[in-house]
CSV table of C-alpha atoms in Angstrom, one decimal:
chain,number,residue,atom,x,y,z
A,1,MET,CA,107.4,69.8,79.1
A,2,SER,CA,107.1,72.0,76.7
A,3,ARG,CA,104.5,71.8,74.1
A,4,PRO,CA,106.1,71.1,70.4
A,5,PRO,CA,106.2,74.2,68.7
A,6,HIS,CA,103.4,75.6,65.6
A,7,PRO,CA,103.7,73.6,62.6
A,8,ARG,CA,104.5,77.0,60.0
A,9,VAL,CA,107.3,77.3,63.1
A,10,ALA,CA,108.8,74.7,62.8
A,11,ASP,CA,109.5,74.8,58.8
A,12,VAL,CA,110.4,78.1,59.6
A,13,ALA,CA,112.8,77.0,62.0
A,14,ARG,CA,114.3,74.3,59.2
A,15,VAL,CA,114.3,76.5,56.7
A,16,LEU,CA,116.7,78.6,58.2
A,17,ALA,CA,118.9,76.6,60.0
A,18,GLU,CA,119.0,75.2,56.4
A,19,ALA,CA,120.3,78.4,55.3
A,20,GLY,CA,122.6,78.5,58.1
A,21,ALA,CA,121.1,81.7,59.4
A,22,THR,CA,122.9,83.3,62.7
A,23,GLY,CA,119.7,83.3,65.1
A,24,GLU,CA,117.1,81.4,67.0
A,25,VAL,CA,113.5,81.0,66.7
A,26,ARG,CA,112.6,82.2,70.0
A,27,VAL,CA,108.7,81.8,71.2
A,28,LEU,CA,107.4,85.0,72.9
A,29,PRO,CA,104.5,84.3,75.5
A,30,ALA,CA,101.8,85.9,73.7
A,31,GLU,CA,101.3,87.3,70.0
A,32,VAL,CA,103.0,90.3,69.1
A,33,ARG,CA,101.2,91.0,65.3
A,34,THR,CA,102.1,94.7,65.5
A,35,ALA,CA,106.1,96.1,65.3
A,36,ALA,CA,105.0,98.1,68.4
A,37,ALA,CA,103.8,94.9,70.9
A,38,ALA,CA,106.6,93.2,69.9
A,39,ALA,CA,109.6,96.1,69.9
A,40,ALA,CA,108.2,96.2,73.8
A,41,ALA,CA,108.3,91.7,74.0
A,42,LEU,CA,111.2,91.9,72.7
A,43,GLY,CA,113.5,95.3,74.8
A,44,VAL,CA,114.2,96.8,71.0
A,45,PRO,CA,113.6,100.1,69.3
A,46,VAL,CA,110.2,99.7,66.7
A,47,GLY,CA,112.9,100.3,64.0
A,48,ALA,CA,114.9,96.9,64.3
A,49,ILE,CA,111.3,94.8,63.9
A,50,VAL,CA,110.9,93.6,60.2
A,51,ASN,CA,107.3,93.7,59.1
A,52,SER,CA,106.7,91.6,56.6
A,53,LEU,CA,103.8,92.7,54.1
A,54,VAL,CA,102.4,91.4,51.8
A,55,PHE,CA,100.9,93.7,48.3
A,56,LEU,CA,99.7,92.9,44.7
A,57,ALA,CA,102.0,94.5,41.9
A,58,ASP,CA,99.9,94.6,39.6
A,59,ASP,CA,97.5,91.7,40.5
A,60,ALA,CA,101.6,90.1,41.6
A,61,PRO,CA,102.1,89.3,45.2
A,62,LEU,CA,105.4,91.0,46.5
A,63,LEU,CA,106.4,90.6,49.6
A,64,ILE,CA,108.2,93.9,51.4
A,65,LEU,CA,110.4,93.2,54.4
A,66,THR,CA,110.3,96.9,56.0
A,67,SER,CA,111.6,98.5,59.1
A,68,GLY,CA,108.9,98.6,62.1
A,69,ALA,CA,109.3,102.8,62.1
A,70,HIS,CA,109.5,103.1,58.4
A,71,ARG,CA,106.1,103.1,56.1
A,72,VAL,CA,105.2,101.6,52.4
A,73,ASP,CA,104.7,104.6,50.3
A,74,VAL,CA,103.6,102.8,47.8
A,75,HIS,CA,103.6,105.4,44.5
A,76,GLN,CA,107.1,105.7,45.4
A,77,VAL,CA,107.1,101.6,44.9
A,78,ALA,CA,105.2,101.1,41.9
A,79,ALA,CA,106.9,104.6,40.1
A,80,LEU,CA,110.3,101.7,41.3
A,81,LEU,CA,108.6,98.2,40.4
A,82,GLY,CA,107.1,100.1,37.1
A,83,VAL,CA,103.4,98.3,37.8
A,84,GLY,CA,100.3,100.7,38.0
A,85,SER,CA,99.2,99.9,40.6
A,86,LEU,CA,100.5,98.5,44.8
A,87,THR,CA,97.6,97.9,47.2
A,88,PRO,CA,98.2,95.6,50.5
A,89,ALA,CA,97.4,92.0,49.9
A,90,PRO,CA,93.5,90.7,52.0
A,91,ALA,CA,94.3,88.9,54.3
A,92,ASP,CA,93.1,85.3,52.2
A,93,VAL,CA,95.9,86.0,49.9
A,94,VAL,CA,98.5,86.6,52.9
A,95,ARG,CA,97.8,83.1,53.7
A,96,ARG,CA,97.6,81.7,50.5
A,97,HIS,CA,100.9,83.0,49.3
A,98,THR,CA,102.7,82.7,52.5
A,99,GLY,CA,101.2,79.7,53.9
A,100,GLN,CA,101.7,81.9,57.7
A,101,PRO,CA,98.7,84.6,59.4
A,102,ILE,CA,99.3,88.2,58.8
A,103,GLY,CA,101.3,89.2,62.5
A,104,GLY,CA,103.6,86.4,62.0
A,105,VAL,CA,104.3,86.2,58.4
A,106,ALA,CA,108.3,85.1,58.4
A,107,PRO,CA,110.9,86.8,55.8
A,108,VAL,CA,111.0,82.3,54.9
A,109,GLY,CA,109.5,79.5,54.4
A,110,HIS,CA,106.9,80.3,52.3
A,111,PRO,CA,104.9,77.6,49.6
A,112,GLU,CA,106.8,79.1,46.2
A,113,PRO,CA,109.1,81.8,46.6
A,114,LEU,CA,107.8,85.2,46.2
A,115,GLY,CA,109.8,88.3,44.8
A,116,THR,CA,110.7,90.2,48.1
A,117,LEU,CA,112.2,94.0,48.6
A,118,VAL,CA,113.9,94.6,51.6
A,119,ASP,CA,113.8,98.2,53.1
A,120,VAL,CA,116.9,100.0,53.2
A,121,GLU,CA,116.1,101.5,57.2
A,122,LEU,CA,116.7,97.9,58.1
A,123,ALA,CA,120.7,98.6,57.9
A,124,ARG,CA,120.5,101.0,60.3
A,125,HIS,CA,120.3,98.0,63.1
A,126,ASP,CA,122.9,95.8,63.7
A,127,ALA,CA,120.3,93.3,64.4
A,128,VAL,CA,116.9,93.0,63.4
A,129,TRP,CA,113.6,91.1,64.5
A,130,ALA,CA,111.9,89.1,61.6
A,131,ALA,CA,108.6,87.2,62.6
A,132,ALA,CA,108.8,83.5,61.9
A,133,GLY,CA,105.8,81.7,60.8
A,134,HIS,CA,103.1,82.5,63.6
A,135,PRO,CA,102.2,85.9,66.3
A,136,THR,CA,104.3,84.2,68.6
A,137,ALA,CA,107.5,83.6,67.0
A,138,VAL,CA,110.7,85.5,66.2
A,139,PHE,CA,114.0,85.0,65.4
A,140,PRO,CA,117.4,87.8,65.1
A,141,THR,CA,118.6,88.5,62.2
A,142,THR,CA,121.1,90.9,60.3
A,143,TYR,CA,120.6,93.0,57.5
A,144,ASP,CA,122.8,91.4,54.8
A,145,GLU,CA,121.4,87.9,56.3
A,146,LEU,CA,117.9,89.3,55.4
A,147,LEU,CA,118.7,89.8,52.3
A,148,ARG,CA,120.8,86.4,51.7
A,149,LEU,CA,118.4,84.1,52.9
A,150,THR,CA,115.7,86.0,51.0
A,151,ALA,CA,117.1,86.9,47.8
A,152,GLY,CA,115.8,89.9,48.1
A,153,THR,CA,116.4,93.6,46.2
A,154,ALA,CA,117.8,96.3,48.9
A,155,ALA,CA,115.3,99.1,47.8
A,156,GLU,CA,114.3,102.3,49.5
A,157,VAL,CA,110.1,101.6,50.4
A,158,GLY,CA,109.4,105.0,51.7
A,159,GLU,CA,110.9,108.5,52.5
A,160,GLY,CA,111.9,108.1,55.8
A,161,PRO,CA,111.5,106.6,59.4
A,162,GLY,CA,108.3,107.4,60.4
A,163,THR,CA,107.0,109.2,57.1
A,164,ALA,CA,103.8,107.0,56.5
A,165,THR,CA,101.9,107.8,53.0
A,166,THR,CA,100.1,104.0,53.3
A,167,ALA,CA,101.2,100.8,54.7
A,168,GLY,CA,100.3,97.3,54.1
A,169,ASN,CA,99.5,94.4,56.6
A,170,ALA,CA,101.3,95.8,59.4
A,171,SER,CA,103.4,92.5,60.7
A,172,PRO,CA,106.7,91.4,62.8
A,173,ALA,CA,108.2,90.2,59.9
A,174,GLY,CA,108.3,88.6,56.3
A,175,ALA,CA,110.4,89.4,51.6
A,176,PRO,CA,109.3,90.0,47.2
A,177,GLU,CA,113.0,88.9,45.4
A,178,ALA,CA,113.9,90.2,42.4
A,179,VAL,CA,111.9,93.3,41.7
A,180,SER,CA,109.6,91.8,39.4
A,181,PRO,CA,106.5,90.8,40.4
């Protein structure tokens, strides 16, 4: 007999099903709070892991979904958005705006819609894996489906795979919408 899913995971699975998502939530035997851990557990390249990172863009929450092999350049994204500052959100802010813990933030299933940017680097992979509301839960999707599910905006959020200037709350999944914070 299996135990019932975590309530946040059940919420994310419901939202995905209602949106017609093609992938199903998978619960892993252990927590995978980083892209590297998720990639190892799933046997996929780290670039195929969706990091769901919450930032504050001039104090407004913004979800950035980026490839696990790519880092968010906060200066580049701030300029893209036309905001004065872009800073990683503290854990309590992430939880308040997503209802989910860092390391398990899904791109969907938040209490209120979040503006979301989706890293164009994720398009390099036929399938990508995102968190599903808890550090033990993930789901497969595609770049195009991720854009649709989140109503996100495709964006170049860094200079290229692995070029780091500043990164936020590393997590295997997440997303803001059309770029007004």
